[in-house]
XYZ file of C-alpha atoms in Angstrom:
787
model
C -6.654 -35.032 34.468
C -6.717 -31.058 33.084
C -8.795 -29.884 30.350
C -5.877 -29.042 27.975
C -4.264 -32.880 28.526
C -7.808 -34.325 27.386
C -8.003 -32.025 24.425
C -4.114 -33.201 23.665
C -5.522 -36.301 24.111
C -7.838 -36.057 21.687
C -6.032 -34.804 18.909
C -3.442 -37.976 19.560
C -6.113 -40.632 18.980
C -6.265 -42.088 15.544
C -8.503 -40.806 13.174
C -12.010 -42.820 12.558
C -14.145 -42.060 9.529
C -16.534 -39.090 11.366
C -13.632 -36.920 11.211
C -13.662 -37.228 7.459
C -16.835 -37.229 6.534
C -17.339 -33.764 8.914
C -14.354 -32.066 7.199
C -15.258 -33.246 4.108
C -18.810 -31.549 4.614
C -17.188 -28.233 5.898
C -14.462 -28.149 2.795
C -18.098 -28.075 0.377
C -19.459 -25.605 2.522
C -17.262 -23.405 2.671
C -16.795 -24.133 -0.876
C -20.411 -23.537 -2.325
C -20.231 -20.668 0.381
C -17.532 -18.527 -1.114
C -18.036 -19.216 -4.351
C -21.618 -17.764 -4.052
C -20.988 -15.035 -1.974
C -17.431 -14.156 -3.412
C -18.166 -10.427 -3.454
C -17.701 -8.507 -7.019
C -14.598 -6.110 -6.746
C -13.522 -8.756 -4.262
C -9.951 -7.719 -4.606
C -8.415 -4.463 -3.594
C -5.330 -3.265 -5.268
C -4.724 0.550 -3.704
C -1.345 0.672 -1.652
C -3.133 3.093 1.290
C -5.662 -0.339 1.311
C -2.873 -1.448 3.493
C -2.345 1.191 6.197
C -4.071 2.331 9.266
C -7.407 3.511 8.624
C -6.879 6.294 10.237
C -4.059 7.705 12.875
C -3.928 7.591 16.245
C -5.553 11.740 15.993
C -8.839 10.580 15.044
C -10.387 13.177 13.538
C -6.883 13.912 11.916
C -7.396 10.779 10.162
C -11.185 11.396 8.478
C -10.071 14.712 7.148
C -7.186 12.629 5.479
C -9.022 10.223 4.069
C -11.583 13.097 2.835
C -8.745 14.513 1.036
C -7.933 10.985 -0.330
C -11.618 10.997 -1.539
C -11.004 14.137 -2.769
C -8.544 13.296 -5.354
C -9.589 9.625 -6.444
C -11.989 10.280 -9.164
C -9.880 13.337 -10.761
C -7.157 13.129 -13.340
C -5.650 16.658 -14.986
C -3.239 15.860 -18.740
C -1.117 18.129 -20.616
C -1.439 18.011 -23.876
C 1.448 19.220 -26.389
C 1.039 20.206 -29.903
C 2.807 18.590 -33.247
C 3.736 22.060 -34.777
C 3.258 20.584 -38.518
C 0.349 18.642 -37.491
C -1.788 20.422 -34.754
C -5.183 19.248 -33.643
C -3.993 16.477 -30.992
C -5.509 18.311 -27.667
C -9.163 18.534 -30.302
C -8.680 14.917 -31.276
C -8.056 13.804 -27.388
C -10.526 15.074 -25.656
C -12.978 14.541 -28.898
C -12.197 10.826 -28.046
C -12.447 10.811 -24.308
C -15.998 12.082 -24.404
C -16.817 9.866 -27.561
C -15.699 6.428 -25.403
C -17.707 8.145 -22.442
C -14.451 8.054 -20.509
C -14.757 11.763 -18.500
C -18.019 12.745 -16.351
C -16.855 16.565 -16.603
C -13.688 17.973 -18.703
C -12.514 21.757 -18.229
C -9.860 22.956 -20.804
C -11.434 24.884 -23.740
C -13.279 27.572 -23.866
C -15.550 29.097 -26.284
C -17.360 31.458 -26.924
C -20.288 30.658 -24.813
C -18.311 28.952 -21.864
C -16.322 31.921 -22.077
C -19.147 34.753 -21.832
C -20.928 32.176 -19.054
C -16.777 32.270 -17.337
C -17.169 35.943 -17.253
C -20.615 36.424 -16.008
C -19.937 33.707 -13.432
C -17.032 36.567 -12.639
C -18.842 39.586 -12.418
C -21.836 38.431 -10.398
C -19.527 36.948 -7.956
C -16.289 39.181 -7.499
C -16.654 39.900 -4.235
C -16.045 36.969 -3.548
C -12.219 36.903 -5.185
C -11.095 39.923 -4.377
C -7.009 39.274 -3.187
C -4.783 40.557 -1.486
C -3.946 43.825 -2.584
C -7.026 44.326 -3.331
C -8.563 43.772 0.257
C -6.388 46.094 2.045
C -6.588 48.954 -0.939
C -10.476 48.828 0.111
C -9.918 48.196 3.786
C -7.541 50.754 4.533
C -8.586 55.100 4.386
C -11.847 55.124 2.650
C -10.440 53.012 -0.332
C -7.732 55.387 -0.978
C -5.446 52.738 -2.223
C -7.653 51.082 -4.791
C -8.509 54.453 -6.283
C -5.089 56.086 -6.463
C -4.606 52.254 -8.719
C -8.047 52.653 -10.136
C -7.407 56.232 -11.943
C -3.558 54.550 -12.978
C -6.150 51.894 -14.715
C -8.574 54.301 -16.470
C -5.748 57.283 -17.445
C -3.027 54.243 -18.729
C -2.296 53.774 -22.764
C -1.912 50.392 -22.473
C -4.097 49.225 -19.428
C -7.158 49.526 -22.189
C -10.106 49.607 -19.780
C -13.333 50.334 -21.918
C -16.760 51.955 -21.404
C -18.501 49.425 -20.855
C -16.052 47.685 -18.179
C -16.008 50.584 -16.451
C -20.378 50.678 -16.902
C -20.303 46.865 -15.589
C -17.876 46.730 -13.597
C -17.308 50.828 -11.999
C -14.348 49.695 -9.121
C -12.641 47.679 -11.418
C -12.916 45.452 -9.297
C -12.912 41.704 -12.069
C -9.915 44.042 -14.153
C -8.050 43.321 -10.461
C -8.730 39.541 -9.324
C -7.728 38.822 -12.581
C -4.398 40.591 -12.676
C -3.434 39.327 -10.036
C -4.715 35.544 -10.716
C -2.450 35.528 -13.991
C 0.606 36.567 -12.695
C 2.461 32.845 -13.194
C -0.623 30.921 -13.743
C -1.575 29.606 -17.401
C -3.367 31.860 -19.705
C -5.480 31.580 -22.728
C -4.781 30.507 -25.601
C -7.019 30.271 -28.716
C -9.586 28.211 -26.421
C -7.314 26.598 -24.096
C -6.041 26.887 -21.115
C -2.063 26.859 -21.285
C 0.854 26.729 -19.567
C 5.180 27.049 -21.153
C 7.311 24.423 -19.778
C 10.624 25.034 -18.800
C 11.657 24.733 -22.735
C 9.118 27.736 -23.696
C 7.328 24.903 -25.424
C 3.210 25.379 -24.837
C 1.186 22.957 -23.534
C -2.547 22.438 -23.261
C -3.815 21.849 -19.674
C -6.803 19.641 -19.435
C -8.680 18.253 -15.934
C -10.776 15.894 -15.507
C -13.251 13.726 -13.932
C -13.526 9.831 -14.392
C -16.951 7.661 -13.427
C -16.884 5.845 -10.438
C -16.972 2.126 -12.213
C -13.723 3.730 -13.323
C -11.886 3.851 -9.903
C -11.509 -0.439 -9.158
C -11.273 -3.629 -10.537
C -12.646 -4.649 -14.231
C -13.196 -0.966 -13.932
C -10.485 1.074 -14.071
C -8.394 -1.457 -16.256
C -11.130 -1.047 -19.048
C -10.637 3.096 -18.214
C -6.914 2.506 -18.469
C -6.862 0.370 -21.754
C -8.908 2.835 -23.765
C -7.238 5.796 -22.119
C -4.129 4.310 -23.720
C -5.750 3.279 -27.070
C -6.586 7.345 -27.011
C -3.599 8.211 -26.618
C -1.374 5.638 -28.936
C -4.482 6.978 -31.865
C -3.631 10.802 -31.394
C -0.174 10.202 -31.473
C 0.515 7.754 -34.469
C -0.114 10.631 -36.805
C 1.670 13.425 -34.810
C 4.971 11.603 -33.738
C 6.168 15.327 -32.358
C 3.123 15.686 -30.116
C 2.667 14.518 -25.870
C 0.238 13.674 -23.885
C 0.721 13.703 -19.547
C -1.509 11.937 -17.444
C -1.126 12.260 -13.657
C -3.864 11.119 -10.931
C -4.713 8.179 -8.734
C -6.265 6.038 -10.615
C -2.878 5.310 -13.015
C -0.922 4.660 -10.010
C -4.028 2.408 -8.337
C -3.914 0.387 -11.777
C 0.209 0.158 -11.551
C -0.542 -1.707 -7.987
C -3.275 -3.779 -9.751
C -1.181 -4.409 -12.395
C 2.269 -5.444 -10.336
C -0.076 -6.909 -7.558
C -1.761 -9.712 -10.760
C 1.446 -10.244 -12.465
C 3.559 -11.423 -9.141
C 0.098 -13.626 -8.675
C 0.230 -15.012 -11.664
C 4.182 -15.480 -12.646
C 4.498 -15.953 -9.110
C 2.574 -18.394 -8.373
C 2.309 -20.785 -11.805
C 6.488 -20.532 -10.993
C 6.216 -21.340 -7.664
C 3.263 -24.141 -7.657
C 5.385 -25.857 -11.633
C 8.655 -25.691 -9.628
C 6.292 -27.511 -5.972
C 5.492 -30.355 -7.464
C 8.127 -31.247 -9.852
C 10.405 -30.942 -6.582
C 7.636 -32.586 -4.322
C 7.425 -35.788 -7.604
C 11.498 -35.972 -7.725
C 11.538 -36.161 -3.880
C 8.947 -39.271 -4.000
C 9.444 -40.507 -7.196
C 5.390 -40.266 -7.657
C 3.018 -37.793 -8.641
C 0.157 -38.888 -5.811
C 2.273 -36.837 -3.280
C 1.456 -34.210 -5.823
C -2.177 -34.593 -6.029
C -1.589 -35.094 -1.950
C 0.036 -31.844 -1.475
C -2.225 -30.065 -3.632
C -4.224 -31.035 -2.127
C -3.338 -29.953 1.243
C -3.015 -26.801 -0.194
C -6.080 -25.887 -1.956
C -8.300 -26.499 1.078
C -5.671 -24.320 3.404
C -6.272 -21.677 0.344
C -10.796 -21.981 0.454
C -10.253 -21.518 4.009
C -7.915 -18.656 4.180
C -9.703 -17.076 1.137
C -13.529 -17.533 2.805
C -12.399 -16.557 6.469
C -11.190 -13.243 5.614
C -13.934 -12.301 2.910
C -16.038 -12.805 5.624
C -14.221 -10.544 7.852
C -12.966 -8.003 5.888
C -15.158 -8.144 3.035
C -12.221 -7.694 0.746
C -8.907 -8.795 -0.421
C -5.809 -6.736 -0.853
C -3.786 -7.838 -4.201
C -0.782 -7.850 -2.266
C -1.929 -9.769 0.890
C -2.604 -12.303 -1.859
C 1.159 -12.605 -3.340
C 2.647 -12.511 0.742
C 0.364 -15.627 1.220
C 1.638 -17.207 -1.875
C 4.168 -18.047 1.542
C 1.365 -20.414 2.436
C 1.901 -22.556 -0.285
C 4.974 -24.287 1.725
C 3.983 -23.994 5.001
C 1.320 -25.774 4.151
C 2.361 -28.081 2.113
C 5.115 -29.185 5.286
C 2.534 -31.404 6.617
C 1.928 -33.249 3.947
C 6.008 -33.662 3.706
C 6.089 -34.593 7.039
C 3.229 -37.181 6.789
C 4.507 -38.620 3.359
C 8.002 -39.311 4.348
C 7.268 -41.136 7.443
C 4.961 -43.245 5.058
C 7.577 -43.914 2.353
C 10.022 -45.156 5.230
C 7.582 -46.954 7.754
C 4.696 -48.070 5.522
C 5.902 -51.448 6.069
C 5.977 -51.375 9.524
C 3.160 -49.328 10.907
C -0.627 -48.452 9.788
C -1.130 -45.214 8.050
C -3.273 -44.345 11.614
C -0.601 -45.341 13.201
C 1.869 -43.144 11.705
C -1.061 -40.382 12.665
C -0.480 -40.846 15.428
C 3.293 -41.091 16.053
C 3.129 -37.973 14.171
C 0.786 -35.794 14.686
C 1.724 -34.854 18.613
C 4.332 -32.755 15.978
C 2.251 -31.829 13.808
C 0.189 -30.503 16.667
C 2.971 -27.847 17.693
C 4.236 -26.974 14.332
C 1.045 -25.694 13.580
C 0.126 -23.858 16.830
C 3.953 -21.728 16.531
C 3.432 -21.484 13.156
C -0.284 -20.044 13.695
C 1.382 -18.074 17.242
C 3.451 -16.455 14.654
C 0.851 -15.805 12.525
C -1.504 -14.394 15.126
C 0.710 -11.598 16.085
C -0.360 -9.709 13.132
C -3.824 -9.871 14.284
C -2.346 -7.428 16.332
C -0.442 -4.377 13.674
C -2.359 -1.965 12.682
C -2.295 -2.385 8.835
C -5.364 -4.377 7.124
C -2.649 -6.502 4.729
C -1.252 -7.961 6.805
C -4.412 -8.544 9.499
C -5.606 -10.004 6.284
C -2.121 -12.189 5.530
C -2.630 -13.123 9.517
C -6.043 -14.393 9.240
C -5.793 -15.692 5.417
C -2.408 -18.262 7.206
C -4.584 -18.853 10.416
C -7.466 -20.315 9.273
C -4.974 -21.268 5.621
C -2.707 -23.627 7.746
C -5.804 -24.998 9.628
C -7.436 -25.798 7.190
C -4.121 -27.616 5.150
C -3.060 -29.023 8.708
C -6.555 -30.603 9.401
C -6.952 -32.294 5.537
C -3.674 -33.911 6.275
C -4.699 -35.389 9.695
C -8.614 -36.383 8.739
C -8.393 -37.593 5.122
C -5.102 -38.658 4.176
C -4.826 -41.677 6.761
C -7.989 -43.396 4.199
C -5.237 -41.624 0.934
C -2.135 -42.959 1.666
C -3.150 -46.960 1.094
C -1.005 -48.521 -0.784
C 1.775 -45.613 -0.806
C 4.618 -47.426 -1.978
C 7.951 -47.775 0.292
C 11.491 -47.183 -2.124
C 14.496 -45.903 -0.315
C 15.185 -42.377 0.361
C 16.691 -40.289 -2.229
C 20.054 -38.288 -1.034
C 20.230 -40.244 2.317
C 24.011 -40.359 2.023
C 23.739 -36.443 1.862
C 21.550 -35.758 3.911
C 23.273 -38.042 6.756
C 26.944 -38.095 6.397
C 25.460 -33.071 7.194
C 23.959 -34.395 10.163
C 27.329 -36.697 11.366
C 29.533 -33.708 10.842
C 28.182 -32.315 13.671
C 27.691 -35.582 15.909
C 30.786 -36.299 15.555
C 32.124 -32.151 16.046
C 34.443 -32.044 12.678
C 36.772 -29.252 12.042
C 34.456 -28.013 8.864
C 31.632 -27.510 10.842
C 33.271 -25.003 13.052
C 34.574 -23.345 10.567
C 31.428 -23.033 9.317
C 29.825 -21.604 12.324
C 32.389 -18.759 12.887
C 31.751 -17.681 9.498
C 28.444 -17.368 9.135
C 28.768 -15.547 12.301
C 31.511 -13.238 11.127
C 28.720 -13.151 7.347
C 25.859 -12.254 9.856
C 27.770 -9.793 12.247
C 28.901 -8.067 8.441
C 25.228 -8.149 7.033
C 23.870 -6.139 10.426
C 25.840 -3.934 10.639
C 25.144 -3.178 7.245
C 21.744 -2.914 8.294
C 19.106 0.326 7.416
C 16.103 1.118 8.570
C 13.307 2.875 6.255
C 9.925 3.448 7.500
C 9.056 5.695 3.784
C 5.951 5.347 3.647
C 7.240 4.904 -0.229
C 9.470 1.715 0.510
C 6.352 0.398 -0.310
C 5.703 0.524 -3.878
C 7.861 2.106 -6.277
C 6.074 4.289 -8.966
C 6.709 3.472 -12.505
C 9.067 5.782 -14.502
C 6.928 6.656 -17.529
C 4.024 7.968 -14.359
C 7.377 10.262 -12.260
C 8.245 11.150 -15.728
C 4.657 12.061 -16.384
C 4.097 13.358 -12.239
C 7.210 15.643 -12.928
C 5.683 17.621 -16.314
C 2.794 17.952 -15.525
C 4.351 19.818 -11.659
C 6.249 22.040 -13.793
C 3.397 23.161 -16.028
C 1.311 23.968 -13.064
C 4.225 25.312 -10.368
C 2.974 22.421 -7.244
C 3.994 18.769 -6.675
C 1.526 16.262 -6.285
C 2.704 14.914 -2.372
C 0.297 13.943 0.322
C 0.629 17.062 2.085
C -2.346 19.165 3.286
C -3.335 22.180 5.601
C -7.363 20.981 6.585
C -9.561 24.571 7.407
C -12.958 23.207 8.890
C -16.135 24.457 10.820
C -19.715 22.917 11.597
C -20.998 25.160 7.952
C -19.695 25.326 4.437
C -19.548 29.518 5.488
C -17.509 28.953 9.436
C -14.721 26.873 6.793
C -13.935 29.937 5.075
C -13.521 32.103 7.775
C -10.895 29.266 9.182
C -9.475 29.343 5.729
C -9.358 32.998 6.204
C -7.292 32.997 9.023
C -5.098 30.734 7.429
C -4.300 32.776 4.178
C -1.659 35.141 5.917
C 0.189 32.089 7.476
C -0.210 30.225 4.298
C 1.577 33.409 3.001
C 3.537 34.494 5.416
C 5.931 30.393 4.763
C 5.953 31.163 1.056
C 7.521 34.001 1.538
C 10.390 32.652 3.833
C 10.311 29.560 1.297
C 8.409 26.169 4.007
C 6.540 25.655 0.787
C 5.670 26.607 -2.842
C 2.216 27.510 -4.874
C -0.539 26.189 -1.771
C -4.480 25.484 -4.170
C -6.733 27.187 -2.498
C -10.345 27.644 -2.603
C -10.071 31.022 -4.145
C -13.125 32.918 -1.830
C -13.304 35.217 1.052
C -15.317 34.901 3.895
C -18.824 36.462 3.947
C -17.081 38.442 6.961
C -14.468 40.227 4.353
C -17.063 40.107 1.394
C -19.562 42.196 3.809
C -16.434 44.332 4.868
C -15.042 45.446 1.504
C -18.683 45.902 0.168
C -19.678 48.535 2.675
C -15.634 50.326 2.304
C -16.822 50.593 -1.720
C -20.682 52.099 -0.801
C -18.436 54.683 1.968
C -16.379 55.518 -0.700
C -18.566 56.138 -2.266
C -18.257 59.810 -2.349
C -14.335 60.121 -2.703
C -15.077 57.728 -6.438
C -17.254 60.268 -7.374
C -15.281 63.304 -6.526
C -11.556 62.030 -8.255
C -14.037 60.094 -11.145
C -16.607 61.000 -13.287
C -19.319 57.407 -12.334
C -20.444 55.970 -14.658
C -23.871 55.115 -13.168
C -25.441 57.228 -10.019
C -27.051 55.886 -6.491
C -26.815 52.091 -5.552
C -26.699 50.923 -9.212
C -22.796 52.614 -8.848
C -21.762 49.215 -7.014
C -24.087 46.621 -8.462
C -22.541 43.674 -6.554
C -23.166 40.993 -3.950
C -21.642 38.721 -1.576
C -21.760 34.905 -2.221
C -21.566 31.813 -0.149
C -19.242 28.246 -0.294
C -21.710 25.957 -1.507
C -23.374 28.718 -4.758
C -20.280 28.828 -5.526
C -18.931 25.405 -6.035
C -22.396 25.305 -7.741
C -20.919 27.481 -10.147
C -19.134 26.665 -13.021
C -16.092 28.640 -11.295
C -16.295 26.439 -8.838
C -15.692 22.648 -10.368
C -12.073 22.242 -10.124
C -12.477 23.023 -6.628
C -15.177 20.868 -5.705
C -12.865 18.118 -4.979
C -11.119 19.922 -1.575
C -14.677 20.731 0.218
C -16.069 17.499 1.867
C -18.043 16.374 4.550
C -17.310 15.024 7.493
C -18.340 13.881 10.682
C -18.065 17.142 12.388
C -19.230 19.627 9.385
C -17.193 20.893 6.382
C -13.297 20.806 5.756
C -11.767 22.753 3.276
C -8.166 21.528 1.764
C -5.464 22.738 0.662
C -2.576 21.229 -0.993
C 0.586 22.452 -0.740
C 4.199 21.266 -1.918
C 7.448 21.385 0.951
C 10.278 22.474 0.143
C 13.239 20.346 0.900
C 14.820 21.980 3.552
C 14.785 19.517 7.165
C 12.314 22.361 8.879
C 9.426 22.649 6.051
C 7.136 20.160 7.716
C 7.637 21.268 11.338
C 7.315 25.434 9.895
C 3.822 24.032 8.985
C 2.500 22.306 11.279
C 3.397 25.145 13.586
C 0.989 27.245 11.590
C -1.909 25.030 12.073
C -1.375 24.512 15.705
C -1.286 28.283 15.806
C -5.409 28.446 14.512
C -8.240 26.804 15.863
C -9.410 24.411 13.076
C -7.257 23.941 11.304
C -4.971 21.051 10.742
C -1.842 19.832 9.047
C -1.558 16.728 7.280
C 1.092 15.299 6.372
C 0.038 11.168 6.409
C 3.244 10.428 4.127
C 5.242 11.791 7.185
C 1.823 10.683 10.222
C 2.744 6.867 8.149
C 6.915 6.920 8.347
C 6.760 7.869 12.736
C 3.805 4.956 13.180
C 5.884 2.160 10.608
C 8.659 3.956 13.176
C 6.897 3.125 16.611
C 5.483 -0.106 15.439
C 8.921 -1.512 14.283
C 10.123 -0.554 17.270
C 7.360 -2.346 19.351
C 7.399 -5.293 16.864
C 11.529 -5.583 18.582
C 10.668 -6.054 21.521
C 7.695 -7.977 21.111
C 10.052 -10.922 18.548
C 12.719 -10.697 21.583
C 9.378 -11.438 24.089
C 8.656 -14.320 21.724
C 12.035 -15.830 21.117
C 12.041 -16.027 24.729
C 8.530 -17.756 24.771
C 10.011 -19.827 21.803
C 12.679 -21.012 24.561
C 10.246 -21.882 27.199
C 8.203 -24.049 25.391
C 11.273 -26.122 24.104
C 12.386 -26.196 27.444
C 8.814 -27.592 28.245
C 9.100 -29.910 25.917
C 12.458 -31.484 26.266
C 13.744 -29.773 29.299
C 15.869 -27.225 30.763
C 19.610 -27.862 28.675
C 17.990 -29.619 26.016
C 15.119 -26.542 24.839
C 17.560 -23.219 25.612
C 20.782 -25.360 23.139
C 17.683 -26.145 20.592
C 15.607 -22.297 19.988
C 19.632 -21.119 19.155
C 19.028 -22.522 15.040
C 16.257 -20.523 15.631
C 18.137 -16.686 16.611
C 20.918 -17.815 14.399
C 17.562 -17.657 11.204
C 16.456 -14.400 13.180
C 20.534 -13.467 12.172
C 20.471 -14.343 9.394
C 17.024 -13.192 7.650
C 18.715 -9.462 9.368
C 22.216 -10.102 7.593
C 20.562 -11.428 4.234
C 19.047 -7.865 3.969
C 22.128 -5.889 4.781
C 24.291 -7.711 2.402
C 22.369 -7.252 -0.135
C 21.192 -3.438 0.954
C 17.405 -4.154 0.897
C 16.209 -1.393 4.135
C 14.420 -3.575 7.147
C 11.365 -1.845 7.365
C 8.278 -3.333 9.376
C 7.580 -5.797 6.697
C 11.032 -7.082 7.874
C 10.333 -7.097 10.939
C 6.896 -9.258 10.425
C 8.973 -11.812 8.700
C 11.034 -12.346 11.275
C 8.772 -12.862 12.869
C 7.186 -16.043 10.743
C 11.108 -17.880 10.818
C 10.550 -17.836 14.177
C 7.424 -19.860 13.585
C 8.408 -22.277 11.114
C 12.127 -22.841 12.170
C 11.156 -23.794 15.028
C 9.137 -25.765 13.215
C 12.323 -27.940 12.593
C 13.943 -27.629 16.106
C 10.282 -29.765 17.426
C 11.010 -32.422 14.078
C 14.525 -32.634 14.851
C 14.346 -33.352 18.102
C 11.775 -34.680 19.265
C 11.456 -37.076 16.186
C 14.922 -37.408 15.993
C 16.260 -37.113 19.368
C 15.774 -40.274 20.855
C 16.895 -42.290 17.748
C 18.248 -46.115 17.555
C 18.925 -49.287 16.397
C 15.449 -50.563 16.280
C 13.921 -47.150 14.956
C 15.927 -45.628 12.606
C 15.230 -41.624 11.973
C 16.526 -41.359 7.817
C 13.238 -39.760 6.941
C 12.729 -36.681 9.518
C 16.092 -34.838 8.158
C 15.588 -35.467 4.832
C 11.185 -34.859 5.505
C 12.660 -31.543 7.278
C 15.072 -31.035 3.434
C 11.856 -31.493 1.582
C 10.033 -29.312 4.010
C 12.938 -26.426 3.719
C 12.763 -26.921 0.299
C 8.865 -26.641 -0.330
C 9.629 -23.404 1.450
C 11.710 -22.102 -0.160
C 10.002 -22.583 -3.679
C 7.089 -20.289 -2.386
C 9.072 -17.899 0.083
C 11.998 -17.657 -2.570
C 9.830 -17.273 -5.220
C 9.124 -13.756 -3.386
C 12.458 -12.097 -3.826
C 11.238 -12.345 -7.608
C 8.365 -9.810 -6.522
C 8.309 -6.183 -8.482
C 7.085 -5.080 -5.361
C 9.692 -3.541 -2.818
C 7.857 -4.670 0.620
C 7.243 -8.311 -0.602
C 10.999 -8.640 -2.194
C 12.328 -7.447 1.778
C 9.357 -10.199 3.189
C 10.652 -12.324 0.486
C 14.318 -11.974 1.512
C 14.229 -12.153 5.138
C 12.008 -14.920 5.326
C 13.935 -17.060 2.646
C 17.179 -16.449 4.361
C 15.598 -17.706 7.645
C 14.723 -20.617 7.444
C 17.131 -21.721 5.234
C 19.931 -21.472 8.105
C 16.325 -22.240 10.499
C 17.204 -25.744 8.877
C 21.119 -25.827 8.634
C 21.745 -25.012 12.181
C 19.395 -27.532 13.891
C 21.870 -30.311 14.224
C 24.095 -27.766 15.042
C 22.695 -28.189 18.787
C 24.626 -31.449 18.511
C 28.077 -30.263 18.942
C 26.737 -29.251 22.275
C 23.715 -31.262 23.365
C 24.822 -35.285 23.159
C 28.138 -37.137 21.276
C 26.828 -40.581 19.975
C 27.531 -40.696 16.298
C 24.200 -40.874 14.033
C 25.321 -43.745 12.147
C 24.857 -44.902 14.760
C 21.625 -44.876 15.001
C 21.444 -46.438 11.395
C 20.384 -50.570 10.837
C 23.822 -51.105 9.257
């Protein structure tokens, strides 16, 4: 006897008290370990946590992570004053500091701040030179810059004072300020200000939030406090407005959306399932038994996921609502047979009879979920592990405990017996409407599949709220930049090498901007040490020319009080505050990020990638496009996996039922897959990777119906009627739809698509299961039942 045969034989032996006690001890231990060891902040809400931790290119993936970390704690606000009652910006800033919602905040400059900022500009001006100034200094003994200086000194409107000239003999600070001022926000009444398309002034603020506010309860508290401040500021100023932009707003939206789904859908699913099971069995005990098996499964799934991943994603929990109905199936099959056969067999005998079918059902469903463990998406791997362990826990609960918990379970007539029997009989008798149903199903399926669309865009995972999108649009228009996840990354082993790489990238960025491929790159303005040293040398060499043409404000070396500045010291000063998030450490050195906004043209991304490819140490990061390509590649791979999985299930059914019946029995599963795709096409829901994972589950659940229908009902006779089988399948379907169908109401597009495809697929897998009688056998169902 083979090991596999001995293992199956042991699984199908009658249950004893020892397995029940062992499983009870395991459940108590798992519960204790989960409660004691549940980590703080174990619920993840960031939608990007569902995605791969890195791209196929490990280096590019690490740079992308550095980019997202750099902006995680940054918030930009724009405040529009009420002309009749000003002071909104002042009160807003004061409240942010009072409630400790920021660790740093820039946007308003008093006289002391302006002096500090001006001194830093003068000290570091050599590192901030624009292209025009650099070319003027380095070309032909600085003649270009000297001509510009003459124009500034003798212009009646330039306003160069003697103090300015003495402090800055080459007027470099003036040149830098003029270059940065073109199209940039201005300083108005001490505030950094920009105007919108209607000419209204907005005061701009940039802040960093505490680390505690980036996740969990801290994020909730921060959002609530910030909303309170907004309401208080705007309540007395009806014409004022406040707009905010930051990653934490979207993280909170994702968390709130998932939490709302869990509370609303989870509660509704549990209530409807309890009512449905009570109506089906007309007893409270099945409801309690169902709750027991589902709770045990949920505990096992949660413990396993936390042990392996250390956290649970909120979207994963929402999708795991589907397990409520699936794990309840094992309870349904067992109790339905007890209700029918309670007077002719013992509880242990019922388990011996059903255990092979229950085991096959568990293995096929678990196999379908286990396929997700190969997915590159942490959220789906969490779902797979939760499902495998959760379903196994629910199955073991039924097998180990139910024979002891169903003693005295009442034997009653099956509800809706005539309706379900008539449906099964119609297929056996080959009535006309059954054939018409198949023809209609085929036509509608072809119509739905023909309307299918594919969307591998990352944005399909989540729909941004209208308010946040509108506020982001306001700030984008004021700053002239977008907030899409597209960056250039200039790398180096040291900070100075990274700045040197950025120097090589500058002309490429100007060229891309001039050609309209990108707009307003946000770039660390510091020049490389090489450029600074060349400019300094050119200024010293041109001192005789400046002395001859201009009356020098000082003599000798004092005429050039300029020095070079390095990245680390510049970032530590007041000028580098707003740029620190663009510089990060990596395993190979330092990266300087340059966020850019791509134009709407199709070739913009290709042009940006080509520009980066031509410079050593420069990378193009387009996370949205990268994940779109990854989604597409895995979607195509999963399509092949589904086809292979269908073939494997067909072989399994052939092994169980023989060649003819096994092949025919696989048709309802294929029909369920077709129905899921057709439902997506008819409703206009784009197909993506999550839709295909739903199809994998349709195979795992749909094959359960086939296995139970043919293994439990197929050998029916007058001595052993099988009315309970179709009734058990119908109750199992109802419980599954009440959990899976609920996901269609989710506010998260990915979850909604998952629920729609899965619900339609399992529904038609059930409806088509009796259709195999048209091919496999002609004896009527009524002849199998006692009169």
